[in-house]
C-alpha cells in the first residue's frame, strides 16, 4: 500500500470512516520527498540504528516508516483511537 498516494489515503480513510479532527490539529504528512529528509535529519551526528525515535501523532505512518529505516527503534504515541485500525 503506497501511503504517499493521496488516493490511497482517501480510500483507507473512507473504508474506516475516518475524518480529520480540527480539535487535534490533524494534518497528515504524506509527501514522499519530505519524510525521508526529516528522518535523515534527526540523527546528523549519530550512526544509523543507534538511537530511539519518538513520534507523536504518527497518523498513517509515512514518517514512521522512514524513521524505522534510520532508528534502532521507533516509539509512536497516537491520541486519536479512530486511527488504530
Coordinates of C-alpha atoms in Angstrom, one line a residue:
X1 CA 0.0 0.0 0.0
X2 CA 1.5 3.3 -1.1
X3 CA 0.8 5.7 1.8
X4 CA 2.2 8.7 0.0
X5 CA -0.5 8.5 -2.7
X6 CA -3.5 10.7 -1.7
X7 CA -6.0 8.5 -3.5
X8 CA -4.8 5.5 -1.3
X9 CA -5.1 7.7 1.8
X10 CA -8.6 8.7 0.9
X11 CA -9.6 5.1 0.2
X12 CA -8.3 4.0 3.6
X13 CA -10.0 6.9 5.4
X14 CA -13.3 6.1 3.7
X15 CA -13.1 2.4 4.4
X16 CA -12.5 3.1 8.1
X17 CA -14.9 6.0 8.4
X18 CA -12.2 8.4 9.4
X19 CA -12.2 12.2 9.0
X20 CA -9.6 14.7 10.2
X21 CA -10.2 16.3 13.6
X22 CA -9.5 20.1 13.8
X23 CA -9.5 19.8 17.6
X24 CA -6.5 17.5 17.3
X25 CA -4.9 19.6 14.6
X26 CA -4.6 16.7 12.3
X27 CA -2.8 17.2 9.1
X28 CA -1.1 14.1 7.8
X29 CA 2.3 14.4 6.2
X30 CA 2.5 12.2 3.2
X31 CA 4.9 14.0 0.9
X32 CA 7.3 11.3 -0.4
X33 CA 10.3 13.6 -0.6
X34 CA 9.9 15.3 2.8
X35 CA 9.6 12.3 5.2
X36 CA 12.9 10.7 4.1
X37 CA 14.7 14.0 4.6
X38 CA 13.1 14.5 8.0
X39 CA 14.2 11.0 9.1
X40 CA 17.8 11.6 7.8
X41 CA 18.0 15.0 9.6
X42 CA 17.1 13.6 13.0
X43 CA 20.4 11.9 13.5
X44 CA 23.1 14.1 11.9
X45 CA 25.8 13.1 14.4
X46 CA 24.8 9.6 15.2
X47 CA 25.3 6.4 13.1
X48 CA 22.1 4.9 11.8
X49 CA 20.3 2.4 14.0
X50 CA 22.0 3.8 17.1
X51 CA 19.1 5.8 18.6
X52 CA 15.4 5.6 19.5
X53 CA 12.9 7.9 17.8
X54 CA 9.7 9.1 19.5
X55 CA 7.0 10.1 17.1
X56 CA 3.9 11.9 18.4
X57 CA 0.9 11.6 16.2
X58 CA 2.1 9.1 13.6
X59 CA -1.1 9.4 11.5
X60 CA -1.0 6.9 8.7
X61 CA 2.7 6.1 9.3
X62 CA 4.6 7.6 6.4
X63 CA 7.2 9.3 8.6
X64 CA 7.1 6.2 10.9
X65 CA 8.3 4.1 8.0
X66 CA 11.2 6.4 7.3
X67 CA 12.1 6.7 10.9
X68 CA 12.3 2.9 11.1
X69 CA 14.8 3.0 8.3
X70 CA 17.3 5.0 10.4
X71 CA 16.4 4.4 14.1
X72 CA 17.1 1.3 16.1
X73 CA 13.5 1.6 17.5
X74 CA 10.5 3.9 16.8
X75 CA 8.0 4.6 19.5
X76 CA 4.8 6.2 18.4
X77 CA 2.1 7.9 20.5
X78 CA -1.3 8.4 18.9
X79 CA -4.2 10.1 20.9
X80 CA -6.9 9.5 18.2
X81 CA -8.2 6.0 18.8
X82 CA -10.0 6.2 15.5
X83 CA -6.6 5.7 13.8
X84 CA -5.8 2.4 15.5
X85 CA -7.5 0.2 12.8

